[in-house]
Amino acid sequence: EVVLTQSPDTLSLSPGARANLSCRASQPIDTTPLAWLQQKSGQAPRLLIYGASRRANGIPDRFSGSGSGTDFILTISRLEPEDFAVYYCQYHSTSPVFGGGTKVEIK
Amino acid sequence: EVQLVESGGGLVQPGGSLRLSCAASGFPFIHYWMYWVRQAPGKGLVWVAHINNDGTTTNYADSVQGRFTFSMDNAKNTVFLQMNSLSADDTAVYYCARGGHNHALDIWGQGTMVTVSS
C-alpha cells in the first residue's frame, strides 16, 4: 500500500509569500490519481488539484501542482489571508490514502 | 447546486450502532463512486469505505471491515453508512464525498460528528 508523507508538518509564512508543500509517496505512483485538498478550521475539505496538476473548478491560479514518480509539490504563489489552512495530498489506488497534512500558518 | 448533506451522527455508547445518511443534490449517484472519510478530533483524514457507481461493489478499511456497511438508494440519491459495534476509536467527524476526475474527492458534505462514549 502506498504511504504519503507530507512535509513540513507546519509552514509559517507571511501573506504574500510563496509556499511549497511536499508530498512524497513510498513508491512511484501514477500522477492521474494524485490530488490536493485544503481544509480550513471547522470546515470540510475542498478539492484544489487533481491529476497532480489540474486545478479544480473555481480554484485561483495562484495554486499549482507539480511532480511525478514519488515527489509532488503544491505551490501557492502568493499567500492570501484565506489560504492559511491545512493541506492534504490524496492518492487513489484501490482505495484513497491521505498524507498527514501540512498546516500553513501566519508568521 | 451540487451538494452533499450528512445526517445521523450523535452520541452513542460503546457497542452501540448508528446509521449515517448522505443526501445528494444536483447530480445522480449512478455516475459517481461515493466515499465515507472520517477525521478524529485534531487528526487527519482517514478513508473509511467507498461504493462504486452502481452500488455493486463496496470496499472498507480494515478498521471497520465487518462492522460498517455502505449502501445506497439511487431513487432517493442517498447513501448510508450503518455502523455497528462502535468503540471510542470510531469517534470522529464523518464526511461523505464524491469521487470525481481520477477519483479525486471533489464534493464533500459538511460532516456529521459521531461520539462513542459511556
PDB file of C-alpha atoms in Angstrom:
ATOM      1  CA  GLU A   1       0.000   0.000   0.000  1.00  0.00           C
ATOM      2  CA  VAL A   2       1.221   3.468  -0.893  1.00  0.00           C
ATOM      3  CA  VAL A   3       2.044   5.737   2.042  1.00  0.00           C
ATOM      4  CA  LEU A   4       2.075   9.503   1.529  1.00  0.00           C
ATOM      5  CA  THR A   5       4.391  11.608   3.696  1.00  0.00           C
ATOM      6  CA  GLN A   6       3.880  15.352   3.734  1.00  0.00           C
ATOM      7  CA  SER A   7       6.436  17.911   4.798  1.00  0.00           C
ATOM      8  CA  PRO A   8       6.855  20.099   6.617  1.00  0.00           C
ATOM      9  CA  ASP A   9       4.254  19.492   9.316  1.00  0.00           C
ATOM     10  CA  THR A  10       3.873  23.250   9.732  1.00  0.00           C
ATOM     11  CA  LEU A  11       4.870  26.101   7.456  1.00  0.00           C
ATOM     12  CA  SER A  12       4.979  29.587   8.984  1.00  0.00           C
ATOM     13  CA  LEU A  13       4.811  32.282   6.319  1.00  0.00           C
ATOM     14  CA  SER A  14       3.658  35.853   5.839  1.00  0.00           C
ATOM     15  CA  PRO A  15       0.843  36.904   3.500  1.00  0.00           C
ATOM     16  CA  GLY A  16       2.257  37.440   0.036  1.00  0.00           C
ATOM     17  CA  ALA A  17       4.945  34.790   0.467  1.00  0.00           C
ATOM     18  CA  ARG A  18       5.352  31.727  -1.711  1.00  0.00           C
ATOM     19  CA  ALA A  19       4.544  28.315  -0.193  1.00  0.00           C
ATOM     20  CA  ASN A  20       5.889  24.974  -1.380  1.00  0.00           C
ATOM     21  CA  LEU A  21       4.315  21.917   0.209  1.00  0.00           C
ATOM     22  CA  SER A  22       5.780  18.471  -0.341  1.00  0.00           C
ATOM     23  CA  CYS A  23       4.072  15.100  -0.670  1.00  0.00           C
ATOM     24  CA  ARG A  24       6.303  12.058  -1.016  1.00  0.00           C
ATOM     25  CA  ALA A  25       4.995   8.617  -1.953  1.00  0.00           C
ATOM     26  CA  SER A  26       6.537   5.427  -0.580  1.00  0.00           C
ATOM     27  CA  GLN A  27       6.808   4.086  -4.134  1.00  0.00           C
ATOM     28  CA  PRO A  28       6.492   5.562  -7.625  1.00  0.00           C
ATOM     29  CA  ILE A  29       2.871   6.366  -8.432  1.00  0.00           C
ATOM     30  CA  ASP A  30       0.857   7.447 -11.436  1.00  0.00           C
ATOM     31  CA  THR A  31       0.106  11.162 -11.450  1.00  0.00           C
ATOM     32  CA  THR A  32      -3.521  10.875 -12.509  1.00  0.00           C
ATOM     33  CA  PRO A  33      -4.956   9.825  -9.104  1.00  0.00           C
ATOM     34  CA  LEU A  34      -2.902  12.362  -7.104  1.00  0.00           C
ATOM     35  CA  ALA A  35      -4.906  15.253  -5.631  1.00  0.00           C
ATOM     36  CA  TRP A  36      -4.507  18.091  -3.165  1.00  0.00           C
ATOM     37  CA  LEU A  37      -7.161  19.223  -0.689  1.00  0.00           C
ATOM     38  CA  GLN A  38      -7.467  22.287   1.526  1.00  0.00           C
ATOM     39  CA  GLN A  39      -9.180  22.217   4.902  1.00  0.00           C
ATOM     40  CA  LYS A  40      -9.897  25.370   6.862  1.00  0.00           C
ATOM     41  CA  SER A  41     -10.577  25.180  10.580  1.00  0.00           C
ATOM     42  CA  GLY A  42     -14.005  23.752  11.301  1.00  0.00           C
ATOM     43  CA  GLN A  43     -14.799  23.159   7.641  1.00  0.00           C
ATOM     44  CA  ALA A  44     -14.941  20.221   5.285  1.00  0.00           C
ATOM     45  CA  PRO A  45     -12.020  19.650   2.922  1.00  0.00           C
ATOM     46  CA  ARG A  46     -12.108  21.239  -0.524  1.00  0.00           C
ATOM     47  CA  LEU A  47     -10.514  19.875  -3.667  1.00  0.00           C
ATOM     48  CA  LEU A  48      -7.808  22.137  -5.098  1.00  0.00           C
ATOM     49  CA  ILE A  49      -5.842  19.997  -7.544  1.00  0.00           C
ATOM     50  CA  TYR A  50      -6.497  16.685  -9.290  1.00  0.00           C
ATOM     51  CA  GLY A  51      -4.362  14.706 -11.706  1.00  0.00           C
ATOM     52  CA  ALA A  52      -1.350  16.160  -9.845  1.00  0.00           C
ATOM     53  CA  SER A  53      -1.534  19.477 -11.736  1.00  0.00           C
ATOM     54  CA  ARG A  54      -5.100  20.293 -12.813  1.00  0.00           C
ATOM     55  CA  ARG A  55      -6.966  22.952 -10.863  1.00  0.00           C
ATOM     56  CA  ALA A  56     -10.464  22.078  -9.734  1.00  0.00           C
ATOM     57  CA  ASN A  57     -13.396  24.304 -10.650  1.00  0.00           C
ATOM     58  CA  GLY A  58     -13.159  27.777  -9.143  1.00  0.00           C
ATOM     59  CA  ILE A  59      -9.638  27.380  -7.731  1.00  0.00           C
ATOM     60  CA  PRO A  60      -7.476  30.506  -8.173  1.00  0.00           C
ATOM     61  CA  ASP A  61      -4.425  30.214 -10.384  1.00  0.00           C
ATOM     62  CA  ARG A  62      -2.089  31.025  -7.501  1.00  0.00           C
ATOM     63  CA  PHE A  63      -2.490  27.324  -6.636  1.00  0.00           C
ATOM     64  CA  SER A  64      -0.469  24.918  -8.768  1.00  0.00           C
ATOM     65  CA  GLY A  65       0.560  21.298  -8.526  1.00  0.00           C
ATOM     66  CA  SER A  66       3.553  19.509  -9.987  1.00  0.00           C
ATOM     67  CA  GLY A  67       5.621  16.405  -9.662  1.00  0.00           C
ATOM     68  CA  SER A  68       5.958  12.822 -10.763  1.00  0.00           C
ATOM     69  CA  GLY A  69       7.217   9.492  -9.547  1.00  0.00           C
ATOM     70  CA  THR A  70       7.445   9.779  -5.780  1.00  0.00           C
ATOM     71  CA  ASP A  71       7.697  13.551  -5.288  1.00  0.00           C
ATOM     72  CA  PHE A  72       4.843  16.015  -5.642  1.00  0.00           C
ATOM     73  CA  ILE A  73       4.581  19.692  -4.795  1.00  0.00           C
ATOM     74  CA  LEU A  74       1.695  22.046  -4.136  1.00  0.00           C
ATOM     75  CA  THR A  75       2.729  25.657  -4.701  1.00  0.00           C
ATOM     76  CA  ILE A  76       0.816  28.701  -3.562  1.00  0.00           C
ATOM     77  CA  SER A  77       2.463  31.549  -5.429  1.00  0.00           C
ATOM     78  CA  ARG A  78       1.370  34.412  -3.163  1.00  0.00           C
ATOM     79  CA  LEU A  79      -0.391  33.601   0.082  1.00  0.00           C
ATOM     80  CA  GLU A  80      -3.696  35.338   0.658  1.00  0.00           C
ATOM     81  CA  PRO A  81      -5.206  35.571   4.176  1.00  0.00           C
ATOM     82  CA  GLU A  82      -7.780  32.905   3.271  1.00  0.00           C
ATOM     83  CA  ASP A  83      -5.045  30.416   2.285  1.00  0.00           C
ATOM     84  CA  PHE A  84      -3.903  29.756   5.843  1.00  0.00           C
ATOM     85  CA  ALA A  85      -5.229  26.243   6.383  1.00  0.00           C
ATOM     86  CA  VAL A  86      -4.232  22.583   6.410  1.00  0.00           C
ATOM     87  CA  TYR A  87      -3.392  20.930   3.100  1.00  0.00           C
ATOM     88  CA  TYR A  88      -3.603  17.217   2.349  1.00  0.00           C
ATOM     89  CA  CYS A  89      -2.398  15.187  -0.581  1.00  0.00           C
ATOM     90  CA  GLN A  90      -4.544  12.229  -1.602  1.00  0.00           C
ATOM     91  CA  TYR A  91      -3.814   9.217  -3.791  1.00  0.00           C
ATOM     92  CA  HIS A  92      -6.258   6.631  -5.036  1.00  0.00           C
ATOM     93  CA  SER A  93      -5.167   3.145  -5.951  1.00  0.00           C
ATOM     94  CA  THR A  94      -7.672   0.514  -4.809  1.00  0.00           C
ATOM     95  CA  SER A  95      -8.793   2.988  -2.146  1.00  0.00           C
ATOM     96  CA  PRO A  96      -7.925   6.544  -1.155  1.00  0.00           C
ATOM     97  CA  VAL A  97      -4.948   7.280   1.041  1.00  0.00           C
ATOM     98  CA  PHE A  98      -4.181  10.665   2.543  1.00  0.00           C
ATOM     99  CA  GLY A  99      -0.988  12.319   3.634  1.00  0.00           C
ATOM    100  CA  GLY A 100      -0.732  13.550   7.207  1.00  0.00           C
ATOM    101  CA  GLY A 101      -1.244  17.171   6.225  1.00  0.00           C
ATOM    102  CA  THR A 102       0.743  20.395   6.260  1.00  0.00           C
ATOM    103  CA  LYS A 103      -0.518  23.328   8.264  1.00  0.00           C
ATOM    104  CA  VAL A 104       0.206  26.702   6.701  1.00  0.00           C
ATOM    105  CA  GLU A 105       0.097  29.302   9.451  1.00  0.00           C
ATOM    106  CA  ILE A 106       0.613  33.035   9.614  1.00  0.00           C
ATOM    107  CA  LYS A 107       4.103  34.036  10.662  1.00  0.00           C
TER     108      LYS A 107
ATOM    109  CA  GLU B   1     -26.312  23.320  -6.839  1.00  0.00           C
ATOM    110  CA  VAL B   2     -24.202  20.217  -6.339  1.00  0.00           C
ATOM    111  CA  GLN B   3     -24.071  19.346  -2.662  1.00  0.00           C
ATOM    112  CA  LEU B   4     -23.959  16.570  -0.096  1.00  0.00           C
ATOM    113  CA  VAL B   5     -25.710  16.754   3.263  1.00  0.00           C
ATOM    114  CA  GLU B   6     -24.915  14.239   6.014  1.00  0.00           C
ATOM    115  CA  SER B   7     -27.086  13.424   8.982  1.00  0.00           C
ATOM    116  CA  GLY B   8     -27.417  10.789  11.676  1.00  0.00           C
ATOM    117  CA  GLY B   9     -24.429  11.500  13.894  1.00  0.00           C
ATOM    118  CA  GLY B  10     -24.628  11.774  17.657  1.00  0.00           C
ATOM    119  CA  LEU B  11     -23.595  10.293  20.972  1.00  0.00           C
ATOM    120  CA  VAL B  12     -23.679   6.513  21.274  1.00  0.00           C
ATOM    121  CA  GLN B  13     -22.465   4.100  23.921  1.00  0.00           C
ATOM    122  CA  PRO B  14     -19.633   1.653  23.219  1.00  0.00           C
ATOM    123  CA  GLY B  15     -21.015  -1.378  21.433  1.00  0.00           C
ATOM    124  CA  GLY B  16     -23.899   0.610  20.006  1.00  0.00           C
ATOM    125  CA  SER B  17     -24.963   1.381  16.469  1.00  0.00           C
ATOM    126  CA  LEU B  18     -25.645   4.412  14.318  1.00  0.00           C
ATOM    127  CA  ARG B  19     -26.790   4.907  10.752  1.00  0.00           C
ATOM    128  CA  LEU B  20     -25.407   7.869   8.852  1.00  0.00           C
ATOM    129  CA  SER B  21     -27.128   9.267   5.779  1.00  0.00           C
ATOM    130  CA  CYS B  22     -25.755  11.413   2.981  1.00  0.00           C
ATOM    131  CA  ALA B  23     -28.240  13.039   0.638  1.00  0.00           C
ATOM    132  CA  ALA B  24     -27.011  14.304  -2.699  1.00  0.00           C
ATOM    133  CA  SER B  25     -28.498  17.007  -4.836  1.00  0.00           C
ATOM    134  CA  GLY B  26     -27.524  18.364  -8.213  1.00  0.00           C
ATOM    135  CA  PHE B  27     -26.092  15.147  -9.618  1.00  0.00           C
ATOM    136  CA  PRO B  28     -27.088  11.470  -9.974  1.00  0.00           C
ATOM    137  CA  PHE B  29     -25.251   8.882  -7.907  1.00  0.00           C
ATOM    138  CA  ILE B  30     -25.320   6.483 -10.811  1.00  0.00           C
ATOM    139  CA  HIS B  31     -22.399   8.313 -12.421  1.00  0.00           C
ATOM    140  CA  TYR B  32     -20.113   8.537  -9.408  1.00  0.00           C
ATOM    141  CA  TRP B  33     -18.331   6.489  -6.777  1.00  0.00           C
ATOM    142  CA  MET B  34     -19.142   7.670  -3.270  1.00  0.00           C
ATOM    143  CA  TYR B  35     -16.940   7.667  -0.182  1.00  0.00           C
ATOM    144  CA  TRP B  36     -17.014   7.969   3.593  1.00  0.00           C
ATOM    145  CA  VAL B  37     -13.979   9.611   5.176  1.00  0.00           C
ATOM    146  CA  ARG B  38     -13.548  10.295   8.885  1.00  0.00           C
ATOM    147  CA  GLN B  39     -11.469  12.668  10.942  1.00  0.00           C
ATOM    148  CA  ALA B  40     -10.852  12.110  14.636  1.00  0.00           C
ATOM    149  CA  PRO B  41     -10.567  15.287  16.727  1.00  0.00           C
ATOM    150  CA  GLY B  42      -7.323  17.086  15.907  1.00  0.00           C
ATOM    151  CA  LYS B  43      -6.245  14.377  13.464  1.00  0.00           C
ATOM    152  CA  GLY B  44      -6.015  13.890   9.708  1.00  0.00           C
ATOM    153  CA  LEU B  45      -8.320  12.422   7.113  1.00  0.00           C
ATOM    154  CA  VAL B  46      -8.854   8.662   7.007  1.00  0.00           C
ATOM    155  CA  TRP B  47     -10.720   6.697   4.367  1.00  0.00           C
ATOM    156  CA  VAL B  48     -13.494   4.512   5.783  1.00  0.00           C
ATOM    157  CA  ALA B  49     -15.324   2.982   2.830  1.00  0.00           C
ATOM    158  CA  HIS B  50     -16.454   3.518  -0.712  1.00  0.00           C
ATOM    159  CA  ILE B  51     -19.049   2.212  -3.118  1.00  0.00           C
ATOM    160  CA  ASN B  52     -18.944   2.089  -6.879  1.00  0.00           C
ATOM    161  CA  ASN B  53     -21.373   3.998  -9.056  1.00  0.00           C
ATOM    162  CA  ASP B  54     -23.986   1.259  -9.410  1.00  0.00           C
ATOM    163  CA  GLY B  55     -23.724   0.044  -5.826  1.00  0.00           C
ATOM    164  CA  THR B  56     -22.488  -3.419  -6.727  1.00  0.00           C
ATOM    165  CA  THR B  57     -19.068  -3.149  -5.078  1.00  0.00           C
ATOM    166  CA  THR B  58     -18.055  -1.834  -1.684  1.00  0.00           C
ATOM    167  CA  ASN B  59     -14.641  -1.589  -0.039  1.00  0.00           C
ATOM    168  CA  TYR B  60     -13.845  -0.994   3.603  1.00  0.00           C
ATOM    169  CA  ALA B  61     -10.855  -0.024   5.673  1.00  0.00           C
ATOM    170  CA  ASP B  62      -9.571  -2.910   7.805  1.00  0.00           C
ATOM    171  CA  SER B  63     -10.517  -0.988  10.943  1.00  0.00           C
ATOM    172  CA  VAL B  64     -14.235  -1.083  10.069  1.00  0.00           C
ATOM    173  CA  GLN B  65     -14.499  -4.248   7.971  1.00  0.00           C
ATOM    174  CA  GLY B  66     -17.285  -6.454   9.280  1.00  0.00           C
ATOM    175  CA  ARG B  67     -18.766  -3.679  11.433  1.00  0.00           C
ATOM    176  CA  PHE B  68     -19.741  -0.991   8.912  1.00  0.00           C
ATOM    177  CA  THR B  69     -21.968  -1.379   5.860  1.00  0.00           C
ATOM    178  CA  PHE B  70     -22.165   1.085   2.985  1.00  0.00           C
ATOM    179  CA  SER B  71     -25.352   1.118   0.945  1.00  0.00           C
ATOM    180  CA  MET B  72     -27.153   3.385  -1.483  1.00  0.00           C
ATOM    181  CA  ASP B  73     -30.687   4.223  -2.526  1.00  0.00           C
ATOM    182  CA  ASN B  74     -30.439   5.575  -6.048  1.00  0.00           C
ATOM    183  CA  ALA B  75     -34.116   6.519  -6.134  1.00  0.00           C
ATOM    184  CA  LYS B  76     -33.532   8.873  -3.191  1.00  0.00           C
ATOM    185  CA  ASN B  77     -29.997   9.891  -4.226  1.00  0.00           C
ATOM    186  CA  THR B  78     -28.866   8.931  -0.739  1.00  0.00           C
ATOM    187  CA  VAL B  79     -26.059   6.792   0.621  1.00  0.00           C
ATOM    188  CA  PHE B  80     -25.916   5.274   4.059  1.00  0.00           C
ATOM    189  CA  LEU B  81     -23.265   4.046   6.467  1.00  0.00           C
ATOM    190  CA  GLN B  82     -24.553   1.546   9.001  1.00  0.00           C
ATOM    191  CA  MET B  83     -22.086   1.429  11.885  1.00  0.00           C
ATOM    192  CA  ASN B  84     -22.255  -1.399  14.434  1.00  0.00           C
ATOM    193  CA  SER B  85     -20.134  -2.433  17.420  1.00  0.00           C
ATOM    194  CA  LEU B  86     -18.875   1.090  17.842  1.00  0.00           C
ATOM    195  CA  SER B  87     -15.879   1.869  20.044  1.00  0.00           C
ATOM    196  CA  ALA B  88     -14.151   5.027  21.233  1.00  0.00           C
ATOM    197  CA  ASP B  89     -11.753   4.688  18.288  1.00  0.00           C
ATOM    198  CA  ASP B  90     -14.676   5.413  15.955  1.00  0.00           C
ATOM    199  CA  THR B  91     -15.209   8.867  17.445  1.00  0.00           C
ATOM    200  CA  ALA B  92     -14.774  11.307  14.579  1.00  0.00           C
ATOM    201  CA  VAL B  93     -16.408  13.666  12.139  1.00  0.00           C
ATOM    202  CA  TYR B  94     -17.700  11.559   9.274  1.00  0.00           C
ATOM    203  CA  TYR B  95     -17.733  13.099   5.806  1.00  0.00           C
ATOM    204  CA  CYS B  96     -19.301  11.726   2.690  1.00  0.00           C
ATOM    205  CA  ALA B  97     -17.593  12.713  -0.530  1.00  0.00           C
ATOM    206  CA  ARG B  98     -17.998  12.236  -4.258  1.00  0.00           C
ATOM    207  CA  GLY B  99     -15.308  10.693  -6.398  1.00  0.00           C
ATOM    208  CA  GLY B 100     -14.702  12.929  -9.396  1.00  0.00           C
ATOM    209  CA  HIS B 101     -11.994  13.002 -12.056  1.00  0.00           C
ATOM    210  CA  ASN B 102      -9.469  10.246 -11.414  1.00  0.00           C
ATOM    211  CA  HIS B 103     -11.162   9.510  -8.075  1.00  0.00           C
ATOM    212  CA  ALA B 104     -10.260  12.908  -6.622  1.00  0.00           C
ATOM    213  CA  LEU B 105     -12.800  13.663  -3.887  1.00  0.00           C
ATOM    214  CA  ASP B 106     -14.343  16.745  -5.440  1.00  0.00           C
ATOM    215  CA  ILE B 107     -17.519  17.341  -3.440  1.00  0.00           C
ATOM    216  CA  TRP B 108     -17.703  16.973   0.345  1.00  0.00           C
ATOM    217  CA  GLY B 109     -20.546  17.168   2.790  1.00  0.00           C
ATOM    218  CA  GLN B 110     -20.344  19.332   5.879  1.00  0.00           C
ATOM    219  CA  GLY B 111     -19.667  16.319   8.097  1.00  0.00           C
ATOM    220  CA  THR B 112     -21.536  14.730  10.974  1.00  0.00           C
ATOM    221  CA  MET B 113     -19.991  14.127  14.392  1.00  0.00           C
ATOM    222  CA  VAL B 114     -20.058  10.663  15.920  1.00  0.00           C
ATOM    223  CA  THR B 115     -19.076  10.388  19.570  1.00  0.00           C
ATOM    224  CA  VAL B 116     -18.734   6.980  21.187  1.00  0.00           C
ATOM    225  CA  SER B 117     -18.686   7.312  24.953  1.00  0.00           C
ATOM    226  CA  SER B 118     -20.358   5.946  28.037  1.00  0.00           C
TER     227      SER B 118
END
